[in-house]
C-alpha atoms as a PDB file:
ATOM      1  CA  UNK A   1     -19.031  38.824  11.658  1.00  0.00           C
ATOM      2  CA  UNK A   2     -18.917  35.258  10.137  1.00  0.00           C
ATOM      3  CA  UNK A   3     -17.590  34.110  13.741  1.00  0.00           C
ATOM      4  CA  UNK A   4     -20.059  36.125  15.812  1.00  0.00           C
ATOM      5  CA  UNK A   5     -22.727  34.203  13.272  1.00  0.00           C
ATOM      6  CA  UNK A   6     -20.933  30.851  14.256  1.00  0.00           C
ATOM      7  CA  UNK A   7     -21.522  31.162  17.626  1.00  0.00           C
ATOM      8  CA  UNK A   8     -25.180  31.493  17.574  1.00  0.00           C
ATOM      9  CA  UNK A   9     -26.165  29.979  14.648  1.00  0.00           C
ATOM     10  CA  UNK A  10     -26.144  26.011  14.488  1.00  0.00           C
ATOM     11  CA  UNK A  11     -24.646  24.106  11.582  1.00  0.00           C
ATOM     12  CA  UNK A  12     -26.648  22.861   8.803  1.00  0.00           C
ATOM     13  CA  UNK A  13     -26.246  18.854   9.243  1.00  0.00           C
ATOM     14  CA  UNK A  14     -26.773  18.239   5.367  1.00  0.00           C
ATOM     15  CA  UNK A  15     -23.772  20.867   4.787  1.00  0.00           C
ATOM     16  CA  UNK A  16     -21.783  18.668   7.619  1.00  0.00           C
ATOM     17  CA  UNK A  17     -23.023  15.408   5.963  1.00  0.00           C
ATOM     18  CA  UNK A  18     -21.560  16.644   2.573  1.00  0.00           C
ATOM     19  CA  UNK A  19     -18.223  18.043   3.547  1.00  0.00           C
ATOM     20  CA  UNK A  20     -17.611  14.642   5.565  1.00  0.00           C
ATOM     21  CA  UNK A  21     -18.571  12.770   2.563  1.00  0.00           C
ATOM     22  CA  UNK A  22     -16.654  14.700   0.142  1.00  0.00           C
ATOM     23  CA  UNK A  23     -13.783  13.871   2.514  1.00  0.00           C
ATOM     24  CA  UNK A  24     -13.942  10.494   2.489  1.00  0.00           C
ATOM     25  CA  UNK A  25     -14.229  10.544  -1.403  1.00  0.00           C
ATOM     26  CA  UNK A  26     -11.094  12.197  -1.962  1.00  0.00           C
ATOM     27  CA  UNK A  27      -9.174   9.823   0.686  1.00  0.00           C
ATOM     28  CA  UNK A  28     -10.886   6.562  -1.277  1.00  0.00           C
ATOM     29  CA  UNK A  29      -9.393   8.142  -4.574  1.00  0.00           C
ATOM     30  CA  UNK A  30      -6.417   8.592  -3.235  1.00  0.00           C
ATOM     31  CA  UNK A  31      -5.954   4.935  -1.641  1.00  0.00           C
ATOM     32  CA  UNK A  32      -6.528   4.092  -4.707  1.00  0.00           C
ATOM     33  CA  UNK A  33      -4.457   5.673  -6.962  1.00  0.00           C
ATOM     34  CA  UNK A  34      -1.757   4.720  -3.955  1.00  0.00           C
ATOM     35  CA  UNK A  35      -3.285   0.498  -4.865  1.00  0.00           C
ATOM     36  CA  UNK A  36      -2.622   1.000  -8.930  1.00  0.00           C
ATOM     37  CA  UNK A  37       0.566   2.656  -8.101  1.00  0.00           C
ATOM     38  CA  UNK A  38       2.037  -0.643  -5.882  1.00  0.00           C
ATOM     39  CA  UNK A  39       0.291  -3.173  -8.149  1.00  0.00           C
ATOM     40  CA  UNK A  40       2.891  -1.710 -10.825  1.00  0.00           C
ATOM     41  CA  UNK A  41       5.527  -1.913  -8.812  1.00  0.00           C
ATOM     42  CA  UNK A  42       4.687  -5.746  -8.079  1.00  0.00           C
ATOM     43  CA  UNK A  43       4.445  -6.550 -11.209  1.00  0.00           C
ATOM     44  CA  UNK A  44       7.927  -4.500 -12.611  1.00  0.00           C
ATOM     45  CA  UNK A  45       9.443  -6.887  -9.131  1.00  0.00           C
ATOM     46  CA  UNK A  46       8.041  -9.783 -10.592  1.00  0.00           C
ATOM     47  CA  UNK A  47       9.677  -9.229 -14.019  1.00  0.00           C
ATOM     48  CA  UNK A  48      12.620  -8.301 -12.459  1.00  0.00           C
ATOM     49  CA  UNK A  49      12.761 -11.779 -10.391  1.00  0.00           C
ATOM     50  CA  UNK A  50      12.405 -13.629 -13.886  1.00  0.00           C
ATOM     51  CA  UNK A  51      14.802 -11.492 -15.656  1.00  0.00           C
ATOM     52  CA  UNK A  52      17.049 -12.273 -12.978  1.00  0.00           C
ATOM     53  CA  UNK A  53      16.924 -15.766 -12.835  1.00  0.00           C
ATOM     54  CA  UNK A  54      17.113 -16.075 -16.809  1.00  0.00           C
ATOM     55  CA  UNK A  55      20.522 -14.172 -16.289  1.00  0.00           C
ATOM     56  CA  UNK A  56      21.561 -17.410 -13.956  1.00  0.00           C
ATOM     57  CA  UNK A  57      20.341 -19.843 -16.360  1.00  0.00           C
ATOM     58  CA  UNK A  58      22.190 -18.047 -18.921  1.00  0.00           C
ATOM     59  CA  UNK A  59      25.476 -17.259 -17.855  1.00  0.00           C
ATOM     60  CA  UNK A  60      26.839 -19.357 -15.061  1.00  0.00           C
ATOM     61  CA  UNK A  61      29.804 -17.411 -14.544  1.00  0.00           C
ATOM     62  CA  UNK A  62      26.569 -14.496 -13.387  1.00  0.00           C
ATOM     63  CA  UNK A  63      24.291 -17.504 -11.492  1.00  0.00           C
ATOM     64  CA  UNK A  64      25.687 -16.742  -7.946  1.00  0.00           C
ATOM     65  CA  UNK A  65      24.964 -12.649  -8.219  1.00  0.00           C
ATOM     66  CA  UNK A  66      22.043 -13.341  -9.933  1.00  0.00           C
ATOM     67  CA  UNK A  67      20.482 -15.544  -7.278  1.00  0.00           C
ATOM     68  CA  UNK A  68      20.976 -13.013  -4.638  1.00  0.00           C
ATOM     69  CA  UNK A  69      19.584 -10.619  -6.815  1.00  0.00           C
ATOM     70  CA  UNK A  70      15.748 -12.638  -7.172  1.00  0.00           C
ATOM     71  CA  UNK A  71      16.296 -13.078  -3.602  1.00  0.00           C
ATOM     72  CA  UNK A  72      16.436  -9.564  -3.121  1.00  0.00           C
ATOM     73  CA  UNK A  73      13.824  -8.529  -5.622  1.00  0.00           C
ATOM     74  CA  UNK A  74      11.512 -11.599  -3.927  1.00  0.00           C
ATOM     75  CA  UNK A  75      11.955  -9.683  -0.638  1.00  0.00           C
ATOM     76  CA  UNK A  76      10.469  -6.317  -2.358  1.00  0.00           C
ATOM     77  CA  UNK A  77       7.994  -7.965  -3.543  1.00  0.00           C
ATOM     78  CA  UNK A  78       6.497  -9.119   0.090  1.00  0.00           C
ATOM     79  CA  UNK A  79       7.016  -5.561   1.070  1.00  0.00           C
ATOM     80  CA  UNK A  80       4.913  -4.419  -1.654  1.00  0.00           C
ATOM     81  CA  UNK A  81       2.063  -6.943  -0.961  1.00  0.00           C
ATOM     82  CA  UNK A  82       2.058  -5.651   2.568  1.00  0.00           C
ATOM     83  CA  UNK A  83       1.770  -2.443   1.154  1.00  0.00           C
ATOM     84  CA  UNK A  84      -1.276  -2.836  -0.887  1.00  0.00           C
ATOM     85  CA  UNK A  85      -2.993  -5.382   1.473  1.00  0.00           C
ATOM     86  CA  UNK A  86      -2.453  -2.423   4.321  1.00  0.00           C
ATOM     87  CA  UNK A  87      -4.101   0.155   1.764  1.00  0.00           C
ATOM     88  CA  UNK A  88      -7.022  -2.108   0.704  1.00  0.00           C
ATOM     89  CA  UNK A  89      -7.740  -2.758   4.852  1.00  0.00           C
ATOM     90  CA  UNK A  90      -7.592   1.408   5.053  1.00  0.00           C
ATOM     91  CA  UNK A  91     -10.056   1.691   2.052  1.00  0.00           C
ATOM     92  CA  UNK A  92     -12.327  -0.981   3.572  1.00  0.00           C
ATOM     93  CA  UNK A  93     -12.220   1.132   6.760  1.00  0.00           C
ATOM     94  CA  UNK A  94     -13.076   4.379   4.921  1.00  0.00           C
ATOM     95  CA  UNK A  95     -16.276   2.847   3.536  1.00  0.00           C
ATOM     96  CA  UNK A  96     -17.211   1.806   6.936  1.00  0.00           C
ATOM     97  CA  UNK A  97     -16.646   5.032   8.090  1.00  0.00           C
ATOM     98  CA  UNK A  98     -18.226   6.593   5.233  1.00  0.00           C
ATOM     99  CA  UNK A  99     -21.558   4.237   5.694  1.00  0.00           C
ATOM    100  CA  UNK A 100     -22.281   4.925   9.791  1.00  0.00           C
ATOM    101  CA  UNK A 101     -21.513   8.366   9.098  1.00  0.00           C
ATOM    102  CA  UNK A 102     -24.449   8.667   6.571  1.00  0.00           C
ATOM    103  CA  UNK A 103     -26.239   6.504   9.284  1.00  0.00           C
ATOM    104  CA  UNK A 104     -25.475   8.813  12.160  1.00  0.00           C
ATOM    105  CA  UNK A 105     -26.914  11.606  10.182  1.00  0.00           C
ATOM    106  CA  UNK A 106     -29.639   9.534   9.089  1.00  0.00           C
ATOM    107  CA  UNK A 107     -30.359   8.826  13.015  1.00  0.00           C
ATOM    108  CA  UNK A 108     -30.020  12.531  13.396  1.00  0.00           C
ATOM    109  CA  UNK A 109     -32.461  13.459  11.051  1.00  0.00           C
ATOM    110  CA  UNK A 110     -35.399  11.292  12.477  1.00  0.00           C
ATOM    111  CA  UNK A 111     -34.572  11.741  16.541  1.00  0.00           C
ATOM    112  CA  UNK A 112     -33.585  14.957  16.554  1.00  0.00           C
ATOM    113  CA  UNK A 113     -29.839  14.361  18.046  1.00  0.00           C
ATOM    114  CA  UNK A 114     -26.775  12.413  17.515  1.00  0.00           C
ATOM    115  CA  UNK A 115     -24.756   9.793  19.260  1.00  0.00           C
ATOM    116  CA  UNK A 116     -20.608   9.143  19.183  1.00  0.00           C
ATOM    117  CA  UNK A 117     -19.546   6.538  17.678  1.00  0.00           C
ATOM    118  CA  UNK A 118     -16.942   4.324  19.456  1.00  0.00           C
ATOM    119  CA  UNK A 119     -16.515   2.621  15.803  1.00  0.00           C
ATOM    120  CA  UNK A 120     -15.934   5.257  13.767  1.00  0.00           C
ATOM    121  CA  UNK A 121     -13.961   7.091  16.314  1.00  0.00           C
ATOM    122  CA  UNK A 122     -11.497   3.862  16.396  1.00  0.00           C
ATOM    123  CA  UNK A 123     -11.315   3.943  12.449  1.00  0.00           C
ATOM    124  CA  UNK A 124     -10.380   7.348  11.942  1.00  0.00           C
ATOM    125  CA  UNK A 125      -7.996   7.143  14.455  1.00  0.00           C
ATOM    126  CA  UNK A 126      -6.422   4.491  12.824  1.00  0.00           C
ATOM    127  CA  UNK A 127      -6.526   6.199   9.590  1.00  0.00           C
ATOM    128  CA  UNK A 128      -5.028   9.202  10.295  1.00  0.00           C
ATOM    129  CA  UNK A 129      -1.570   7.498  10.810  1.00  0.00           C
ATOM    130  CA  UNK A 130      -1.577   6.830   7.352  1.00  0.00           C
ATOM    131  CA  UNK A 131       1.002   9.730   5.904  1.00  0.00           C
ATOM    132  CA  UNK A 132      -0.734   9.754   2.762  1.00  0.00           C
ATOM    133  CA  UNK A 133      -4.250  10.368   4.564  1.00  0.00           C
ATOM    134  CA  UNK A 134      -3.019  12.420   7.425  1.00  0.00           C
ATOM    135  CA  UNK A 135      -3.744  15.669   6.939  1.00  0.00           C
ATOM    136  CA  UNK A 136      -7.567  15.117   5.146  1.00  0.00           C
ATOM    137  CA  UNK A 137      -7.754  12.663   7.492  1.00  0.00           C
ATOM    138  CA  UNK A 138      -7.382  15.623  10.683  1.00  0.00           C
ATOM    139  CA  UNK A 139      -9.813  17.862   9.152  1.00  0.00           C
ATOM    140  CA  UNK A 140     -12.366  15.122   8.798  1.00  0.00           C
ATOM    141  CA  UNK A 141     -11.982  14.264  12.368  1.00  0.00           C
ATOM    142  CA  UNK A 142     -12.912  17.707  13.217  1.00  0.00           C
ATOM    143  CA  UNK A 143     -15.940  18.224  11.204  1.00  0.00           C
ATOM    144  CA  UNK A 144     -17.216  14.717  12.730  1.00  0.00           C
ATOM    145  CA  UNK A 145     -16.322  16.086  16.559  1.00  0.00           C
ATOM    146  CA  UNK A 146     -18.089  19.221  15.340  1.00  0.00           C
ATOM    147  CA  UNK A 147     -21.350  16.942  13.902  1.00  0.00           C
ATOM    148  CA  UNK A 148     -21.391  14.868  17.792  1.00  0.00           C
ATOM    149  CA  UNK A 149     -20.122  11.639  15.075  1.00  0.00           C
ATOM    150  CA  UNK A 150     -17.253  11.211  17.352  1.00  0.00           C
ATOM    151  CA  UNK A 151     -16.109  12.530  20.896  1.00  0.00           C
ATOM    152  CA  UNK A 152     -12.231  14.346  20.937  1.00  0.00           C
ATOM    153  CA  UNK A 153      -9.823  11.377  20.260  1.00  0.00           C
ATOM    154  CA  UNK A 154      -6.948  11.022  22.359  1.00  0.00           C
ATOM    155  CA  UNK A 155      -5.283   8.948  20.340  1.00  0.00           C
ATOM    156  CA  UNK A 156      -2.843   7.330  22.934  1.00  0.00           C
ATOM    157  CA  UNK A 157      -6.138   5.924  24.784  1.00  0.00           C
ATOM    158  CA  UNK A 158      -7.382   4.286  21.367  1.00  0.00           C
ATOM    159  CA  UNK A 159      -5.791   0.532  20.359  1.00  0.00           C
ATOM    160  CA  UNK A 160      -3.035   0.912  17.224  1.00  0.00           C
ATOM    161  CA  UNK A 161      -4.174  -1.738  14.757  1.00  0.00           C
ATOM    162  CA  UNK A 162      -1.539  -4.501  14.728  1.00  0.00           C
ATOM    163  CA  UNK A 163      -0.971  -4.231  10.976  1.00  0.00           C
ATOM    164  CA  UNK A 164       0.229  -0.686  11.017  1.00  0.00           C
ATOM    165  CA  UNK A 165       3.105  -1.568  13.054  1.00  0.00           C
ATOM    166  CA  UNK A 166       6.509  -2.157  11.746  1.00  0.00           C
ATOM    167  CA  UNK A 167       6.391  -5.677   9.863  1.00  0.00           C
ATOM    168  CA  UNK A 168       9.684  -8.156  11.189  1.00  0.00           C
ATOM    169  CA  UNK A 169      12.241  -9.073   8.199  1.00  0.00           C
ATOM    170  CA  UNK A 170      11.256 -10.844   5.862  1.00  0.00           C
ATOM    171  CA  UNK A 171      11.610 -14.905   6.672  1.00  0.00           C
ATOM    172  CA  UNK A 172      13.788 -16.768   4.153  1.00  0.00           C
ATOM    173  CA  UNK A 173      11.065 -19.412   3.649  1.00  0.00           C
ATOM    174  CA  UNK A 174       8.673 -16.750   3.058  1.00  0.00           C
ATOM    175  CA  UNK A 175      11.170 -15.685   0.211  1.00  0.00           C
ATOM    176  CA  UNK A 176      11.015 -19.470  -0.994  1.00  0.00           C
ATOM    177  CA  UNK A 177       7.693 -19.430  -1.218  1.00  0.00           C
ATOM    178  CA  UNK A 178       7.440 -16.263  -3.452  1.00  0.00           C
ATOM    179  CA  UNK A 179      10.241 -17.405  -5.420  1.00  0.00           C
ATOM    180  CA  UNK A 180       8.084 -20.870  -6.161  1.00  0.00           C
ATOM    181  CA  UNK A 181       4.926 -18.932  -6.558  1.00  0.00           C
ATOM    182  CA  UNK A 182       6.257 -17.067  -9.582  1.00  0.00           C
ATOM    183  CA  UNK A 183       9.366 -19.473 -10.977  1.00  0.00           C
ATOM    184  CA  UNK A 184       7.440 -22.509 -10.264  1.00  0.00           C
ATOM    185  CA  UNK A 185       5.229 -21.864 -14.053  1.00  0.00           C
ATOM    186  CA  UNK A 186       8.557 -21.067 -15.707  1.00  0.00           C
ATOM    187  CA  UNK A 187       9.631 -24.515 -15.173  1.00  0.00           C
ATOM    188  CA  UNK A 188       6.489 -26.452 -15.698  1.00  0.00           C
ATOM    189  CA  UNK A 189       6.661 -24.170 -18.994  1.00  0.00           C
ATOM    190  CA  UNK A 190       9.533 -25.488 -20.094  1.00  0.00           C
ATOM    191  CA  UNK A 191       9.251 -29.433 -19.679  1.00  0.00           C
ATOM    192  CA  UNK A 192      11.911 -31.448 -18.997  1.00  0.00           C
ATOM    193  CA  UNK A 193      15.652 -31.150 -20.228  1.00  0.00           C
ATOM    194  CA  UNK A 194      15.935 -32.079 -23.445  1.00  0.00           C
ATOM    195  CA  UNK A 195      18.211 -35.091 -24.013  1.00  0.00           C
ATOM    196  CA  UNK A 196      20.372 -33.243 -26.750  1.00  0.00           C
ATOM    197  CA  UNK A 197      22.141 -30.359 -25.688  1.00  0.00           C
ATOM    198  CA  UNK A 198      20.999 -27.152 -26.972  1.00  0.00           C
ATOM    199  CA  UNK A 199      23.361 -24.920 -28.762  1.00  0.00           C
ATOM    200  CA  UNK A 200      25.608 -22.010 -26.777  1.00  0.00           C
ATOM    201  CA  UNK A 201      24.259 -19.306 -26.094  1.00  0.00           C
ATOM    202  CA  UNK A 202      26.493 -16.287 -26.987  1.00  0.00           C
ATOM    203  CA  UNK A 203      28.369 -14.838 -23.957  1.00  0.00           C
ATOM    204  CA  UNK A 204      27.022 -11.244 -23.065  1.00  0.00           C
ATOM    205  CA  UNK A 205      30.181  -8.772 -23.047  1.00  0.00           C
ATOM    206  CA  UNK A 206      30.672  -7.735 -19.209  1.00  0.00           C
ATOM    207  CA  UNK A 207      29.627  -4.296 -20.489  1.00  0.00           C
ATOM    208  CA  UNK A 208      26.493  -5.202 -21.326  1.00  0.00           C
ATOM    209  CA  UNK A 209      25.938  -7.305 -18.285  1.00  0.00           C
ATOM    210  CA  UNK A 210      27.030  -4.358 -16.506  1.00  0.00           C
ATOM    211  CA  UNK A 211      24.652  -2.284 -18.324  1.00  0.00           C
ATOM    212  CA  UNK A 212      21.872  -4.509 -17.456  1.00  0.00           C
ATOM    213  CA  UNK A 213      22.459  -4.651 -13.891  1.00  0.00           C
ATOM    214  CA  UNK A 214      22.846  -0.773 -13.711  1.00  0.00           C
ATOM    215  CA  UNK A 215      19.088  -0.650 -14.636  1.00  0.00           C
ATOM    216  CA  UNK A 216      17.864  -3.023 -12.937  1.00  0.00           C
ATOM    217  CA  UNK A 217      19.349  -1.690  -9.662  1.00  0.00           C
ATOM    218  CA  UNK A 218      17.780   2.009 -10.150  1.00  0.00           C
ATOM    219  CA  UNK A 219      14.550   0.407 -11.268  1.00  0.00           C
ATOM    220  CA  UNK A 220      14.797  -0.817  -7.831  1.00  0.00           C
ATOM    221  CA  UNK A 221      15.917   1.914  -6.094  1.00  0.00           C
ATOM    222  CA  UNK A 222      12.967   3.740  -8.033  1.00  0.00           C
ATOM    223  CA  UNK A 223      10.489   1.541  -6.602  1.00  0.00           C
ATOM    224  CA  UNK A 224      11.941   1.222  -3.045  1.00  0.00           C
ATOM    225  CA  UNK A 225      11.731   4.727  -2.902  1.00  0.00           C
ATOM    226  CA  UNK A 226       7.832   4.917  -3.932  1.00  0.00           C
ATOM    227  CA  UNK A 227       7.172   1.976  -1.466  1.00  0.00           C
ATOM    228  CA  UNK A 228       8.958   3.654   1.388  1.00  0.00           C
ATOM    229  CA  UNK A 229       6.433   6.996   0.357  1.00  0.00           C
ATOM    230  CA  UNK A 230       3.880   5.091   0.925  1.00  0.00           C
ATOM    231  CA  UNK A 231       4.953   3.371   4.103  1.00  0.00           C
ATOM    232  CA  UNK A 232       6.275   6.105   6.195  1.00  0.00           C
END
């Protein structure tokens, strides 16, 4: 009955206008919750990079493994900034889409019909190959092609936005710059070397080191694995 009643009765454009909305809501919460989530995993890299090259000043005998370490952990941390500056350009989009939509049905209201948008069409397009949008993403396509906002998409027809395509390695100066950005306050910090030498520092038992490097690598693993959620 409720399809027979589909079929001849028209949809009501401020139920269409709501559920499209409501859409886009839930996708804008979810970016960003995805933002806050990456932001903490910058910041736990960035700890990680000083911890890491405290362990070097430290212990000398651990300076060469600890160096490749912050190198490492610098190269997460570009990853992660490409992450979130990815997910703040798809939240950016969302509002765009979010604002003609409410326009197209504003259009609608006063001329009686409604007209595709190329725009919004491209957006949502792009948007949809975000995994963590996908699937909300799909059904809010269709209730847009079913409110005239946009025509069918065939996707392979539409432009893929340059900045969702795989990002090259990582470029060693790109690493040095990081690894300024965020050492670079550590030594201003501490002055210049004093002219009397500072006591020893105990040695930390290779157990401990161990230990210490143990953690450190599953934090990263842990945070890899979150990044690469996001990503793929």
């Amino acid at each position: 009955m409720d399809s027979l009643k589909a079929l001849f009765v028209k949809p009501d454009p401020n139920a269409q206008m709501r559920k499209c909305n409501a859409l886009i809501r839930s996708n804008i919460r979810k970016l960003d919750r995805d933002i806050t989530q990456v932001k903490q995993a910058e910041l736990k890299t960035k700890n990680l990079i000083i911890a890491a090259d405290r362990r070097a000043q430290r212990n000398p005998s651990q300076a060469r493994q600890a160096q490749r370490e912050v190198r490492e952990f610098a190269k997460e941390l570009i990853r992660a900034r490409r992450t979130t500056a990815r997910l703040v350009t798809s939240k950016a989009q969302l509002s765009s889409v979010q604002m003609q939509v409410n326009e197209a049905f504003a259009v609608r209201k006063i001329e009686g019909s409604i007209r595709a948008s190329v725009a919004v069409m491209k957006d949502v397009n792009t948007l949809i190959k975000l995994p963590q949008l996908a699937g909300t993403m799909r059904e809010l396509s269709e209730e847009l092609m079913k409110a005239g906002v946009i025509e069918e998409m065939v996707s392979e027809n539409l432009p893929v936005d340059d900045m969702l395509e795989d990002e090259e390695e990582e470029a060693e100066g790109e690493v040095d710059k990081v690894l300024g950005e965020i050492l670079k306050g550590r030594m201003e910090k501490a002055g210049t070397t004093p002219s009397v030498p500072l006591p020893a520092q105990p040695q930390e038992q290779p157990a401990q080191l161990e230990e210490e490097e143990e953690d450190q690598e599953a934090m990263m693993d842990q945070m890899r694995n979150r990044l690469e959620a996001l990503r793929s």
